[in-house]
Each structure stands twice: as structure tokens, then as C-alpha cells.
Coordinates of C-alpha atoms in Angstrom, one line a residue:
Chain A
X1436 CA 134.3 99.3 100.3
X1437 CA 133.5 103.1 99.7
X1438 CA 134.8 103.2 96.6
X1439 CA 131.5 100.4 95.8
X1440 CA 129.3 102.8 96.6
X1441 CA 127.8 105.0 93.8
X1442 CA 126.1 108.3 94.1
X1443 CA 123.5 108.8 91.9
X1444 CA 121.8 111.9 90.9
X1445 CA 118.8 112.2 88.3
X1446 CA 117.5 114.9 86.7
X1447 CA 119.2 117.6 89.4
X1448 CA 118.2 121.8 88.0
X1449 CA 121.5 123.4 90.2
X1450 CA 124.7 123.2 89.6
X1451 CA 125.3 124.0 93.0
X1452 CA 123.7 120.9 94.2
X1453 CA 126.2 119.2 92.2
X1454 CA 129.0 120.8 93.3
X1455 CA 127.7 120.3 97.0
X1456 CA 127.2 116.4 96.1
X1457 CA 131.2 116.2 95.3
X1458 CA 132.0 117.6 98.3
X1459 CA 129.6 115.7 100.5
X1460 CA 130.8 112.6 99.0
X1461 CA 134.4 113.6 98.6
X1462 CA 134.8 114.7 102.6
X1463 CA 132.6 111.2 103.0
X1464 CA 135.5 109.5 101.3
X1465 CA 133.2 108.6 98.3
X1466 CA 134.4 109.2 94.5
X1467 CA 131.7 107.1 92.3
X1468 CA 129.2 109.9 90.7
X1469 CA 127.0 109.2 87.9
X1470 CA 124.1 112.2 87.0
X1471 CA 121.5 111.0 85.2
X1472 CA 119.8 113.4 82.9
X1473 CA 120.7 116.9 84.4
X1474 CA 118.5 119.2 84.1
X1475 CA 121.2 122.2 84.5
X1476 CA 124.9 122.7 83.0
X1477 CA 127.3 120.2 85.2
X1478 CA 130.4 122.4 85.2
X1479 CA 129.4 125.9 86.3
X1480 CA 130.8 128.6 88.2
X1481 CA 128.4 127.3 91.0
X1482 CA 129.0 123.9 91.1
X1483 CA 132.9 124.3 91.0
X1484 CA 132.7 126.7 93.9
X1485 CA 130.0 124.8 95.9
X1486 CA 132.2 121.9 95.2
X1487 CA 135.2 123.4 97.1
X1488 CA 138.2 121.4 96.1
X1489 CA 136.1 118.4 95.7
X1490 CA 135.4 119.3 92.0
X1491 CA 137.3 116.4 90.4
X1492 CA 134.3 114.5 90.9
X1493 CA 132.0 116.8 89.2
X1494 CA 134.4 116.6 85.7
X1495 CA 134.7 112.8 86.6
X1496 CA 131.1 112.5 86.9
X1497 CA 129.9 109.9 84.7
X1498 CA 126.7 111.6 82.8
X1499 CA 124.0 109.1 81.8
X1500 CA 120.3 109.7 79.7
X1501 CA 118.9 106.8 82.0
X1502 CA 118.5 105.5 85.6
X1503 CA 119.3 102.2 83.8
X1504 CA 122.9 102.8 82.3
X1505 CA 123.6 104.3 86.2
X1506 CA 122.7 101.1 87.8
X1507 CA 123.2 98.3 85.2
X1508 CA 126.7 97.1 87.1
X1509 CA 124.8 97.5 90.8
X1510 CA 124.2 94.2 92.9
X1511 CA 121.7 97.0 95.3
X1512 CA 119.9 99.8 94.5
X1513 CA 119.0 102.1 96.9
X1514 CA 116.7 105.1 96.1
X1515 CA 115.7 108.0 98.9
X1516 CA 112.6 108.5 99.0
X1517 CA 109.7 110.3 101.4
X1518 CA 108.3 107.8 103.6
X1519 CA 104.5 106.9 102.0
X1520 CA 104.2 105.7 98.9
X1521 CA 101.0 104.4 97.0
X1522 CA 102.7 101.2 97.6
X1523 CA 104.9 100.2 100.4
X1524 CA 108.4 99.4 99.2
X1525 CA 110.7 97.8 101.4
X1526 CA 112.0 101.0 103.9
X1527 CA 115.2 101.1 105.7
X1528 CA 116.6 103.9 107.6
X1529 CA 120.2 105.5 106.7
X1530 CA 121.6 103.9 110.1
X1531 CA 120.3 100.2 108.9
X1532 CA 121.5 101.3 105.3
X1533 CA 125.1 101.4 107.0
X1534 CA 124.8 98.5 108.9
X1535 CA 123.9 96.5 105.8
X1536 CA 127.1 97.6 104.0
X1537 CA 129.6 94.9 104.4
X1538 CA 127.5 91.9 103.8
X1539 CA 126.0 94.1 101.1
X1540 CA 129.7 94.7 100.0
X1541 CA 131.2 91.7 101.0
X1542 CA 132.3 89.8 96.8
X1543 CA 134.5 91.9 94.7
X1544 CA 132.0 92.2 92.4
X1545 CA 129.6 94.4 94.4
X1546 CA 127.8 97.3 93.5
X1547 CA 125.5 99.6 95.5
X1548 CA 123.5 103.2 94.3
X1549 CA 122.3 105.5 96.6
X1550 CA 119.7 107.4 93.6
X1551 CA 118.2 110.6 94.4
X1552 CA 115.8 112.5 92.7
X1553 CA 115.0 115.9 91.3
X1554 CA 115.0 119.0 93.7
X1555 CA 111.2 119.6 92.7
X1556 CA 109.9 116.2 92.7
X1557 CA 112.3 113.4 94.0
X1558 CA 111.8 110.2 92.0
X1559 CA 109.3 108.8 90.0
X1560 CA 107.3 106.0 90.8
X1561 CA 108.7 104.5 88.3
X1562 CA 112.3 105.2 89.6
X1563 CA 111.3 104.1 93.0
X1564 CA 110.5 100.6 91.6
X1565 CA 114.1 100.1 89.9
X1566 CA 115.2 99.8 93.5
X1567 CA 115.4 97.2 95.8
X1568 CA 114.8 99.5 98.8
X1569 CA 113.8 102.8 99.7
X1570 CA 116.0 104.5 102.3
X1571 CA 114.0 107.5 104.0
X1572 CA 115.8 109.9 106.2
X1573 CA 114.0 111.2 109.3
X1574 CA 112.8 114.5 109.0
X1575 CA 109.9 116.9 110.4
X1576 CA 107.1 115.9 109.6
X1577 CA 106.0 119.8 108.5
X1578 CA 109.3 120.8 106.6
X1579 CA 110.9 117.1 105.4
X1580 CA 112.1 118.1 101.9
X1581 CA 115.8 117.9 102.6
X1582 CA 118.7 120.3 100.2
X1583 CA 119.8 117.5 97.4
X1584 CA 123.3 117.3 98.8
X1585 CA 121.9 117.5 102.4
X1586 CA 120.4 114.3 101.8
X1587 CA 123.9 113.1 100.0
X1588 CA 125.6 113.9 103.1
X1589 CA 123.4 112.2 105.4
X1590 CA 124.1 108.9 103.9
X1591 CA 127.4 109.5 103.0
X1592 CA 128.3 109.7 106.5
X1593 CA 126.6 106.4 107.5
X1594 CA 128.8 105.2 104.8
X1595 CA 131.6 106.3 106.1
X1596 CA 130.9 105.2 109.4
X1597 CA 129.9 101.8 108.6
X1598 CA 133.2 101.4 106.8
X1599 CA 135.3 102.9 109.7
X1600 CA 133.3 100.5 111.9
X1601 CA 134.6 98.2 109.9
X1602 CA 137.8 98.4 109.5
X1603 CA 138.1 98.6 113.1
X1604 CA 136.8 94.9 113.2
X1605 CA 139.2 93.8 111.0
X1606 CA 141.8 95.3 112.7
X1607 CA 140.7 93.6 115.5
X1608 CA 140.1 90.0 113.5
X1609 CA 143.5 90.5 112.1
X1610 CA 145.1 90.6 115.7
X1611 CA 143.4 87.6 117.3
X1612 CA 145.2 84.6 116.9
X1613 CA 142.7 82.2 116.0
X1614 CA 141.4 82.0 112.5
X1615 CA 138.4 83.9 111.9
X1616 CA 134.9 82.8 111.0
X1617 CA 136.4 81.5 107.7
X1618 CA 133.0 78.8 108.1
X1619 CA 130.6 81.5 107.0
X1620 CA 128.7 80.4 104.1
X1621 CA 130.3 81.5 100.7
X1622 CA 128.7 84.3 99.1
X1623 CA 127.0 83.9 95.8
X1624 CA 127.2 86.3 93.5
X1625 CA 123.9 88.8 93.4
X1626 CA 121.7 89.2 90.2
X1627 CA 122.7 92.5 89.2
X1628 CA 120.4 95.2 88.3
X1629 CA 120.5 94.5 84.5
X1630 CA 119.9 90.3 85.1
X1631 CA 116.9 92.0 87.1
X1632 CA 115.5 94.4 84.7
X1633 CA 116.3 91.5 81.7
X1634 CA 114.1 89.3 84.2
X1635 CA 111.5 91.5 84.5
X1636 CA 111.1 92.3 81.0
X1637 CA 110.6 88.3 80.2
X1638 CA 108.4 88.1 83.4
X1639 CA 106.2 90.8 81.7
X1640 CA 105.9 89.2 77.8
X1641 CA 105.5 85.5 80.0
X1642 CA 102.4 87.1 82.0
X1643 CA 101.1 88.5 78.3
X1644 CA 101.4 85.4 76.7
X1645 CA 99.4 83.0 79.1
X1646 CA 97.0 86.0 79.4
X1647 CA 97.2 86.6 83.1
X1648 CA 98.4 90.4 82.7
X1649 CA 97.2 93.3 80.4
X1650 CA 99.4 95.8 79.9
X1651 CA 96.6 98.4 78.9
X1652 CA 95.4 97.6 82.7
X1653 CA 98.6 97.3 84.7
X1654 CA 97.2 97.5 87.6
X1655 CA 100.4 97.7 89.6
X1656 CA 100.8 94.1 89.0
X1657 CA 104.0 94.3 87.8
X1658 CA 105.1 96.5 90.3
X1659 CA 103.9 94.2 92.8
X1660 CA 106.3 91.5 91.4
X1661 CA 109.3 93.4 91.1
X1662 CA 109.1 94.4 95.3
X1663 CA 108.4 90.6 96.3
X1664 CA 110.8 89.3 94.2
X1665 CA 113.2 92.3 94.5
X1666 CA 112.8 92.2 98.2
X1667 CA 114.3 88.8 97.9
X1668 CA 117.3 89.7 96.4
X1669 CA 118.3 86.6 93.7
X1670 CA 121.2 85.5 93.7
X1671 CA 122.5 85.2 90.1
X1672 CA 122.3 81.4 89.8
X1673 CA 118.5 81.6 91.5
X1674 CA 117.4 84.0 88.4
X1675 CA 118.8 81.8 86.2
X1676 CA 116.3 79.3 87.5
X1677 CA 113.7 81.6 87.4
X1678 CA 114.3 82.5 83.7
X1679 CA 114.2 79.2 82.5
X1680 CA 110.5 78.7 84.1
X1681 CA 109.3 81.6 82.3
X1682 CA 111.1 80.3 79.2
X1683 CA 109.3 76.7 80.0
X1684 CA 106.0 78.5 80.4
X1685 CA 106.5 80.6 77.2
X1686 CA 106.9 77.4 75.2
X1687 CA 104.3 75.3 76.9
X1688 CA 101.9 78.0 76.5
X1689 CA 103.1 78.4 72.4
X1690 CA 100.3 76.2 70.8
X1691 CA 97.3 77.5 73.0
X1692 CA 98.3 81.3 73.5
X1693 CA 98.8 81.2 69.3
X1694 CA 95.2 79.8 69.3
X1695 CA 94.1 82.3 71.5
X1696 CA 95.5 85.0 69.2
X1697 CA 94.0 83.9 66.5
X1698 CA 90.6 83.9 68.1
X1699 CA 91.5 87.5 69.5
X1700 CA 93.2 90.0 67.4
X1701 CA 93.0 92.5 69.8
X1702 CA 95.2 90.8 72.4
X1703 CA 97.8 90.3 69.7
X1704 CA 97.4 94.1 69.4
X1705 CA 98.5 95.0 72.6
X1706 CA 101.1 92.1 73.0
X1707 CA 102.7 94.5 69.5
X1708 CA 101.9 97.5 71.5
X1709 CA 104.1 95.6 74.8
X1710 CA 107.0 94.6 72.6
X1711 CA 107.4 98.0 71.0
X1712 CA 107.4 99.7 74.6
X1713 CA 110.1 97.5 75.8
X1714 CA 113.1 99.2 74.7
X1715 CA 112.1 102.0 76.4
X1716 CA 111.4 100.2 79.4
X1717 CA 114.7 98.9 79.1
Chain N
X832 CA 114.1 117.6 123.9
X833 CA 114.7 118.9 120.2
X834 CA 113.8 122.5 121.3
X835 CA 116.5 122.8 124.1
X836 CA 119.6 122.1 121.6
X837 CA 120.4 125.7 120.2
X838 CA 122.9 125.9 117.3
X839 CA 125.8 128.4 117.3
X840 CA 126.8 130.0 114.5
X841 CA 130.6 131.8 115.2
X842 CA 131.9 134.6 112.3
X843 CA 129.8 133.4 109.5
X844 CA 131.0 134.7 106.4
X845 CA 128.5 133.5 103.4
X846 CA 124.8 134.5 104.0
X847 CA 124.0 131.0 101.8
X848 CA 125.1 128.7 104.8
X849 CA 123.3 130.7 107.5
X850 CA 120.1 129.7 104.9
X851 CA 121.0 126.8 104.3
X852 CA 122.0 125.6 108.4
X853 CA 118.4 127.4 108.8
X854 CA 116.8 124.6 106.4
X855 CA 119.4 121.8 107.8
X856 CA 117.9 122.7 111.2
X857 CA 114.4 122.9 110.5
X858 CA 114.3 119.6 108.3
X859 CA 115.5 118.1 111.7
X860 CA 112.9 119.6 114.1
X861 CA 115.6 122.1 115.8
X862 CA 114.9 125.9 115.7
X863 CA 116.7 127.8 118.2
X864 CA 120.2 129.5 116.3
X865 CA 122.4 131.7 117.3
X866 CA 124.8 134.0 115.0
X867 CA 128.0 135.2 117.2
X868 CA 129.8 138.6 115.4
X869 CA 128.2 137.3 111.6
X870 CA 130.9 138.6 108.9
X871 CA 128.2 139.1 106.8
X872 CA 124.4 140.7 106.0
X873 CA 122.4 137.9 108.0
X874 CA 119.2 138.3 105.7
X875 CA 119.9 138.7 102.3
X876 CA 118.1 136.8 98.8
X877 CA 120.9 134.5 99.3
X878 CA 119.7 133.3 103.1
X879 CA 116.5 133.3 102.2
X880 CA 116.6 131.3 98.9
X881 CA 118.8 128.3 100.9
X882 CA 117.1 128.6 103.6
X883 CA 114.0 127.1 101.1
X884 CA 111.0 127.6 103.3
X885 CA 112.9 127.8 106.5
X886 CA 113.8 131.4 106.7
X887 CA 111.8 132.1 110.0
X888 CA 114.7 130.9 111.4
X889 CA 117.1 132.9 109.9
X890 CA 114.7 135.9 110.5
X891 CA 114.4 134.5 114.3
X892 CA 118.1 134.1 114.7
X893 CA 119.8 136.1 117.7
X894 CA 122.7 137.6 116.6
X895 CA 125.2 138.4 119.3
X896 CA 128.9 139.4 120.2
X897 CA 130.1 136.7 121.6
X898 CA 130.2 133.4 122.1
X899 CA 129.5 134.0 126.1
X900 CA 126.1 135.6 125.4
X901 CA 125.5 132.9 122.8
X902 CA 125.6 130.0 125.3
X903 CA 125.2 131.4 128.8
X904 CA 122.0 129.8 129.5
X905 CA 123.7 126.3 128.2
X906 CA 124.4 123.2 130.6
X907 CA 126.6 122.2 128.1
X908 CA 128.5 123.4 125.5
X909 CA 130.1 121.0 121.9
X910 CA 132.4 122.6 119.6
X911 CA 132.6 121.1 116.1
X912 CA 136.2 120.4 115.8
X913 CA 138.9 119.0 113.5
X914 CA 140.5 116.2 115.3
X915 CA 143.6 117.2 116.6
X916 CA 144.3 120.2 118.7
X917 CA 147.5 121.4 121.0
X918 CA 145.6 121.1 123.7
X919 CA 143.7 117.2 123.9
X920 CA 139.9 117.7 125.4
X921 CA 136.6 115.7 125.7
X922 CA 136.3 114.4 122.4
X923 CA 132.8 112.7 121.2
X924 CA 131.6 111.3 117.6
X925 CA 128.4 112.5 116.6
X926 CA 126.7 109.6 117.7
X927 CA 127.9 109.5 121.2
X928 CA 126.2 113.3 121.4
X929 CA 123.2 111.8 120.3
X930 CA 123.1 109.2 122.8
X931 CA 124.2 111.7 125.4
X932 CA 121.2 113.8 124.6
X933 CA 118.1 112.0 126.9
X934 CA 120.4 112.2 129.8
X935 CA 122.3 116.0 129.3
X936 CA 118.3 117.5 129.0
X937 CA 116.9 115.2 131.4
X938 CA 116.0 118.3 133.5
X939 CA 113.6 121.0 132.5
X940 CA 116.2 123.9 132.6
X941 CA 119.0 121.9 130.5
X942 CA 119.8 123.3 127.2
X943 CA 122.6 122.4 125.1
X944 CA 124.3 124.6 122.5
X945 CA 126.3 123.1 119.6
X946 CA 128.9 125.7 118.3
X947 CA 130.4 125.8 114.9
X948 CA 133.0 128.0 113.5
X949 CA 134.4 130.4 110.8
X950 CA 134.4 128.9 107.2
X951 CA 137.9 129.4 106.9
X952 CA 139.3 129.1 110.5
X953 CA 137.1 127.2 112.6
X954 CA 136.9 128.0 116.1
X955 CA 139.3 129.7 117.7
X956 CA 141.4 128.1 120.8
X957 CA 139.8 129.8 123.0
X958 CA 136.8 129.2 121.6
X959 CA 137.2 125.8 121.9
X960 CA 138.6 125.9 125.7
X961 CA 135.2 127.3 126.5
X962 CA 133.2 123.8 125.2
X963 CA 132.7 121.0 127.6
X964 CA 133.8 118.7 124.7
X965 CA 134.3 118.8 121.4
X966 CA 132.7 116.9 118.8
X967 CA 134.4 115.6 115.5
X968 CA 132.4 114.7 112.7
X969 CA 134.6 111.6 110.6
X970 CA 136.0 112.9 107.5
X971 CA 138.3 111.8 104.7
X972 CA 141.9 113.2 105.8
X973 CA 142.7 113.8 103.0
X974 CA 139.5 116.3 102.5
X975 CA 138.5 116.8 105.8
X976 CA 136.6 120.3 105.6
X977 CA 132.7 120.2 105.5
X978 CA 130.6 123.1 104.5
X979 CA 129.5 124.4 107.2
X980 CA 125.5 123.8 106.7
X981 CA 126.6 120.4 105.9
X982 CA 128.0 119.6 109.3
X983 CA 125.4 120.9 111.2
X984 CA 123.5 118.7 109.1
X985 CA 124.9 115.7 110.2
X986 CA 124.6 116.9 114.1
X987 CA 121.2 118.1 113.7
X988 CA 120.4 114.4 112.1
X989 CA 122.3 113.0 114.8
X990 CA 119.9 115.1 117.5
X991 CA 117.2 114.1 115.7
X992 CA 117.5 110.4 115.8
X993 CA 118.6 110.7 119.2
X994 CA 114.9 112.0 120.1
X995 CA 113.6 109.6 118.1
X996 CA 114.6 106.9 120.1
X997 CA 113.7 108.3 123.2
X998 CA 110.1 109.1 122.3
X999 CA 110.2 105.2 120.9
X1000 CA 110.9 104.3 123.7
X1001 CA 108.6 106.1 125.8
X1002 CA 105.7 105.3 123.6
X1003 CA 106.5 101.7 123.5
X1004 CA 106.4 102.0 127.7
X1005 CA 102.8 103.8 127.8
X1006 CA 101.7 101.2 125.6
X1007 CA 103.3 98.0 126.7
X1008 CA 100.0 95.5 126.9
X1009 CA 98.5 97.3 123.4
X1010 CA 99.3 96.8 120.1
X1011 CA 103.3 97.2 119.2
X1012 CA 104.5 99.8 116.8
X1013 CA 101.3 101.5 115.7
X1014 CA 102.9 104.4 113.0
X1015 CA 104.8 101.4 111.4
X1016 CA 103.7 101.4 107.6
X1017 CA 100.6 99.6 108.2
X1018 CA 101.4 96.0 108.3
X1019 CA 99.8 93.7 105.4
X1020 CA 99.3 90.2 107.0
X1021 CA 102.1 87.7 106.1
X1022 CA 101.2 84.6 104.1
X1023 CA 100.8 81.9 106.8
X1024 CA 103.4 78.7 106.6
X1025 CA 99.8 76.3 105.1
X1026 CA 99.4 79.0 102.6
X1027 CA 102.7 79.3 101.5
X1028 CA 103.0 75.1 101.7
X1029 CA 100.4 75.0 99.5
X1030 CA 101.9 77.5 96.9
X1031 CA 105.4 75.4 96.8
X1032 CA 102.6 72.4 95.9
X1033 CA 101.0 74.2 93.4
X1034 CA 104.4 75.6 92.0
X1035 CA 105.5 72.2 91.4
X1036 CA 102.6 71.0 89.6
X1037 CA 102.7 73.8 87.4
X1038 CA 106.6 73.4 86.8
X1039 CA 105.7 69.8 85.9
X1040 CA 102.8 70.6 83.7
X1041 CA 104.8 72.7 81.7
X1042 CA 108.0 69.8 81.8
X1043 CA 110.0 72.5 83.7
X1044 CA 110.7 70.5 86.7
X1045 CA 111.1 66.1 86.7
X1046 CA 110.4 64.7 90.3
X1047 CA 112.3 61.9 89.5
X1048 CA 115.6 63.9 88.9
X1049 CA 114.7 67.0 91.5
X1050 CA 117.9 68.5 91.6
X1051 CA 117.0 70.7 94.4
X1052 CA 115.0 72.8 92.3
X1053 CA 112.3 73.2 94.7
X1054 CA 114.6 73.5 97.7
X1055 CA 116.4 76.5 95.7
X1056 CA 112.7 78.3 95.0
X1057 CA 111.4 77.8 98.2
X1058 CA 114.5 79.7 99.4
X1059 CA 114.1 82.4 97.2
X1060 CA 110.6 83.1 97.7
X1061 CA 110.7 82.7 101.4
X1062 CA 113.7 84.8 101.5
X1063 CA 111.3 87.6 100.5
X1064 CA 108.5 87.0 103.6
X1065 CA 105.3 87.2 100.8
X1066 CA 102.5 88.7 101.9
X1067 CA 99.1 87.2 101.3
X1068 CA 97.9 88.9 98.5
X1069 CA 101.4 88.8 96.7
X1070 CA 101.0 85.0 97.3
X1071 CA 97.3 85.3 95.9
X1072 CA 99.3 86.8 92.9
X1073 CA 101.9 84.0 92.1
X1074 CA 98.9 81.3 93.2
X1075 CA 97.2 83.1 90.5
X1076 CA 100.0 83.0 87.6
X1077 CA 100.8 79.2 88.6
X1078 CA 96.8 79.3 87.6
X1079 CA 97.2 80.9 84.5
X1080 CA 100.2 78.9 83.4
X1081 CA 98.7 75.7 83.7
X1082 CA 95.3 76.8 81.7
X1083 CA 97.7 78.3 78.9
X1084 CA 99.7 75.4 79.0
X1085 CA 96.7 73.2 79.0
X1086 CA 96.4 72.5 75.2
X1087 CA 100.0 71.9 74.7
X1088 CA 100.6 69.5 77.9
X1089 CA 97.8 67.3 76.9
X1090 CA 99.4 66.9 73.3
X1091 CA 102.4 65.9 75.4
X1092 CA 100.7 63.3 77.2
X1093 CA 99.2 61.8 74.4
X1094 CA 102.3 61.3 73.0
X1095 CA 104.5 60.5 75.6
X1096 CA 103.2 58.4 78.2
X1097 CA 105.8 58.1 80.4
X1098 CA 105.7 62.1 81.3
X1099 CA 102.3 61.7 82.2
X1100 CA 103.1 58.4 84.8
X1101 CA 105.6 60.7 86.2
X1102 CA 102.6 63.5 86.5
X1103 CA 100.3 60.9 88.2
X1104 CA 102.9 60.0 90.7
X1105 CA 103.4 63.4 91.2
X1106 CA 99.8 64.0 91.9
X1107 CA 99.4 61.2 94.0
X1108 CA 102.1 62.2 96.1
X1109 CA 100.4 65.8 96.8
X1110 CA 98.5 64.5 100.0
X1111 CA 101.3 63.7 101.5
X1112 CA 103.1 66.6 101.0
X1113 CA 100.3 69.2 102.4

């Protein structure tokens, strides 16, 4: 299970952090580190020594331009963020982080990333809306900005103990005699963070095209899709369904939204001006 | 409660974790530390940069001989351990301190001291002979040493949550006949079961206008979208949302469905049957 569980850290300034990440994660029993964008040399003095033995992980880290090329393989995306946001994102604590960890785990396939942001300024907004859920750690309210690999360690351990806890229950399952509850319902396979993103990217040129959203007045209404849709978390099979009703409405709409762009240049404008953002949304 | 649990400090050797345990603590609402016989200067740029805003601490920080003076007004005394010691004593996880805390400072005068040792030894035997148990932080075995700030970490998050709870529950006991959890991220109001009836209704018309969805060969389509969306819990205005793209869908689809009707009849019996069915459905 812990090996399923991917640190993430964007944009860090200190190698030491780093180095304080491996170990954190390393005494956790985690080994998955990906740094997005560093902001600082990786392998330093600093972050060797802060690492401590642990700094196979910082010359194994996996080191990324984008939040995206972290995440793309991850079924649950988890970013750590202060508690009030402009808008509320789902918010669970580290403990109920832990406690969702084996369903969250439970195919082969699997994939969850803890993503935390920059010493200065934590994550983007933007950031913050790749994830599913925001995981906030209790703090003083008059001094809450935890150290980087503080925070790492926090949730590390509630990794750790949520996969001790279970591994004690299968222990346990393994020595009754009875089968155990083999009835559960079959797990589907979860949309993973890229089938989201590709999702959300059609969502956006389908909400263009039958003119119910402007891009060059947002208006957080695409950020208001991803969390109630996100919150939901789609199974693969359920976003296939969900594409092909945008690809329905993309083709019913074809005759009247070419009509309407013929009548409006300007909206044609900023459908360009859309299409040539996307790969950078991507 | 937070105030009466006094970290100990034993033969600290690297200025950077008596900072950096100073910002651990703070972050956590705990400020009382004590340095026994520091192998080191106590406030140096070091300290004071990982302490991060937290320094009072390490400038408030009693420094004394020995562990005796340290704890001598404690009614109980934790020693961070590794597991496995000649001599077996009390031994607690983390969480078991925290949910020991309400009752150990249930009285005024109780004060408990959690007691950490050397960066390179620990504590000492005797040391840890003069705890009333010993707590044991789960590691990797295979890397089992935490930095030091990084373990009090985890206790002080530990102590933290504990008080937490208890002033939860405290709260929620004045308050019982009032409203429940008032510093919740203020609740939006959930989309009722008529509204969200009347979106599934909608969301089939639409998926029909635009020859998505065929009530005579359902499939479970809607069955599988009504999962997904009430998986998510939608709040009222994020229903107002999707109400209002089903809206826009059908108006840009408006030109091309009728084209469809005119030339295919039978599409637009199914439509009517659809529509008259609708009532009934509500």
C-alpha cells in the first residue's frame, strides 16, 4: 500500500526541505517522490545531510516541469492546503486521509499524491483545483504555516499508521476460519487524473460551443465543475459515459453553434483564444 | 490543556532542531520547552532561522542540568523511545498519549512533560527508567531514526488533536439544543431530493434531444448518472449550474434536433413518449 502513495513537492526553494521530505517519508516507509519545478538545486550539501541516510530518494526523485506529469497515473489527488479558500473544496483531516487509504488503495492499479506547495505560498488556486480533496492539518490558528517536510511527516505518519492498522486486520482475516467478506462489491477501476483533466478540457470547449461559458469571464464556473464532479470520484467506465454526452452535445449543437459564429465573430475569437490555451492547461 | 504539556529537550547537539522543535511546537499550540545540558549555543542564526517566527520559544526555553529539574513539577513523565529496550516498560503509541491527555491534566496542577533525547544516542537508560512510560513513534525498521524536530512533531500533532477533541466535545455539550457545529466551513444548503428529481428529468430530455440517450433501449444509463451525480451530494447552486447547461444544450441543439425530427419521424414519437411520460416520473 505505501509504496501507492506519492509524495509530491512543487516549486520547493531549500534543499534542506528536500532532504527532510526523504527522510520523513523514508522513516514513514514511503519511497515514491516526484518534485515539481524546484525552485533550488535537488542534490546539495543540505539536502543530502538533512536527508540523513534517506538520500536515495532525493537522487531517485522523479523531477517534473508540471503538477500534471506528477499526477497523470494518480486515481486520488490530495493537496495540503490552509483551511479557507475562496471556494470550499472538499476538506479532510490527515486522520480521515488515513482512514480512507485502503478502499482508496484497494485495485492494483491505484494511485494517490499527497502535493504540497511552495514554502512562501503553498499552492495555487489553480493547483488546489487539480485535486480531489484538500487535506488541512490542524494548527494554531496565530502561527499555522507548518516547515515543508513538517507537514510531509504529519501525513506520512497517518500513512503509516493506516497501513499498520491494516495489516493487523488482515492478519486477523487471514486467521479466522471462515471466508472473508469476499461479497463486497467489486471495485471499478477510478478515472485517473489524466481521464479527468482530458474530461475537463472537453467539458470546457462543450460549455464554449453551446455558449453557456466564456472563458474571458470564467467566473469560477469551471472550477465549480471540477469540485462537484471531482467530489464524485468517476469511476473510469462512468466518465466514459460522461464524454460521450459532451461529444453528443458537441455534435447536436454543430449546425446552430456554426450559425452562431457566423453571426458573431467575436465569439469564434475567443473559442481560438480557448483552443490555443489548452495545451497549457493541459 | 495544551499549555500544561512541556517538551524536554535532553543533550541537543544542532541549534537547527532546537529552532525547528520551537516552530513544530508552536504550529501546534504548545509553548513550554525545556533544554537539559544543550551540547550546543541554544540561540544562534541557525535556531532562529528554523524556528521561522517561533523563536520566542527558543528565547523562552529553560535550560537546565538535568533531567530532574526539567520535569520535577510533572505528574507524568513520556520518553520518546525506540521500541525495544533491556528493560520492558509502559509502552504507548502516540495516539494512546493523546487519548490519555483529557484524563492525565484533568486537574489544575497536572502537567505532563514529553522528553526526547540525544541526536545520536537517545536517552539514556536511566533516563528512560525515570519516565512513567515510554512512547514509540511507528517507524520503518529498516530506517527507524526521526530527526528529532520531526518527532516532536508528530507528538505535538498528536497533543494537539487530542485537545481538539476534548474542546469538541465540550462545545458540542454547552450547546446541545443550538445549532450543531457552528466553525464548520459554512454549510451551503444541499439540493433537496424534488430538486435533484427534477434535474435527472431534465437531464434526460436533454440527452434525448441531442440523440444521446434512447428510452426505448435505456441501458441503465440514467441509473449510472444518477449514481454519479448523487455520489457527489450537489449543492443547490451547483445543481442551478448543470440545470442551466442541460438549458443551454438544448437551445444549441435546438436547430439541429428539429432538422432531425423533420427527417426522421420515428425519433421524434420516441421524444413525445418521452415527454408524455415526464408527469409521471416527477
Amino acid at each position: 500500500m505505501l509504496e501507492r502513495i506519492r509524495i509530491v513537492l512543487i516549486g520547493t526553494s531549500h534543499p534542506g526541505n528536500i532532504g527532510a521530505t526523504a527522510r520523513a517519508m523514508h522513516n514513514m516507509g514511503l519511497a515514491d517522490l516526484a518534485l515539481v519545478a524546484p525552485r533550488c538545486e535537488v542534490i546539495t550539501a543540505d539536502s543530502v545531510s538533512r536527508a540523513s541516510g534517506a538520500d536515495a530518494l532525493v537522487h531517485d526523485a522523479r523531477v517534473v516541469d508540471s503538477l500534471e506529469q506528477a499526477v497523470t497515473d494518480c486515481t486520488l489527488v490530495v493537496g495540503a492546503s490552509a483551511r479557507s479558500r475562496t471556494l470550499p473544496w472538499p476538506m479532510i483531516t490527515p486522520r480521515e486521509l488515513g482512514e480512507r487509504l485502503p478502499a482508496e488503495l484497494a485495485t492494483p492499479e491505484a494511485r494517490i499524491a499527497l502535493v504540497f506547495g511552495r514554502e512562501d505560498s503553498g499552492l495555487s488556486n489553480a493547483e488546489l483545483q487539480r485535486c480531489h480533496a484538500h487535506v488541512h492539518i490542524p494548527t494554531n490558528p496565530d502561527f499555522s504555516s507548518l516547515n515543508l517536510a513538517a507537514a510531509v511527516q504529519v501525513l506520512a505518519y497517518e500513512c503509516r499508521l493506516a497501513w499498520l492498522a491494516q495489516t493487523q486486520t488482515q492478519t486477523q482475516t487471514q486467521n479466522k476460519p471462515g471466508p472473508a467478506q469476499d461479497d463486497e462489491e467489486e471495485a471499478q477501476p477510478l478515472a485517473s487524473h489524466e481521464e479527468l483533466e482530458h474530461y475537463f478540457a472537453h467539458l470546457e470547449r462543450a460549455l464554449i460551443t453551446i455558449g453557456f461559458h466564456d472563458p474571458a469571464k470564467p467566473r469560477q464556473l469551471m472550477a465549480r465543475l471540477r469540485r462537484v464532479i471531482l467530489r464524485s470520484r468517476p469511476e473510469r467506465m462512468e466518465l466514459n459515459i460522461l464524454r460521450g454526452i459532451l461529444s453528443a452535445t458537441e455534435k447536436a449543437a454543430g449546425g446552430q453553434a456554426l450559425g452562431a459564429r457566423e453571426s458573431e465573430p467575436e465569439l469564434q475569437q475567443e473559442h481560438d483564444t480557448h483552443q490555443g490555451q489548452k495545451p497549457a492547461q493541459d
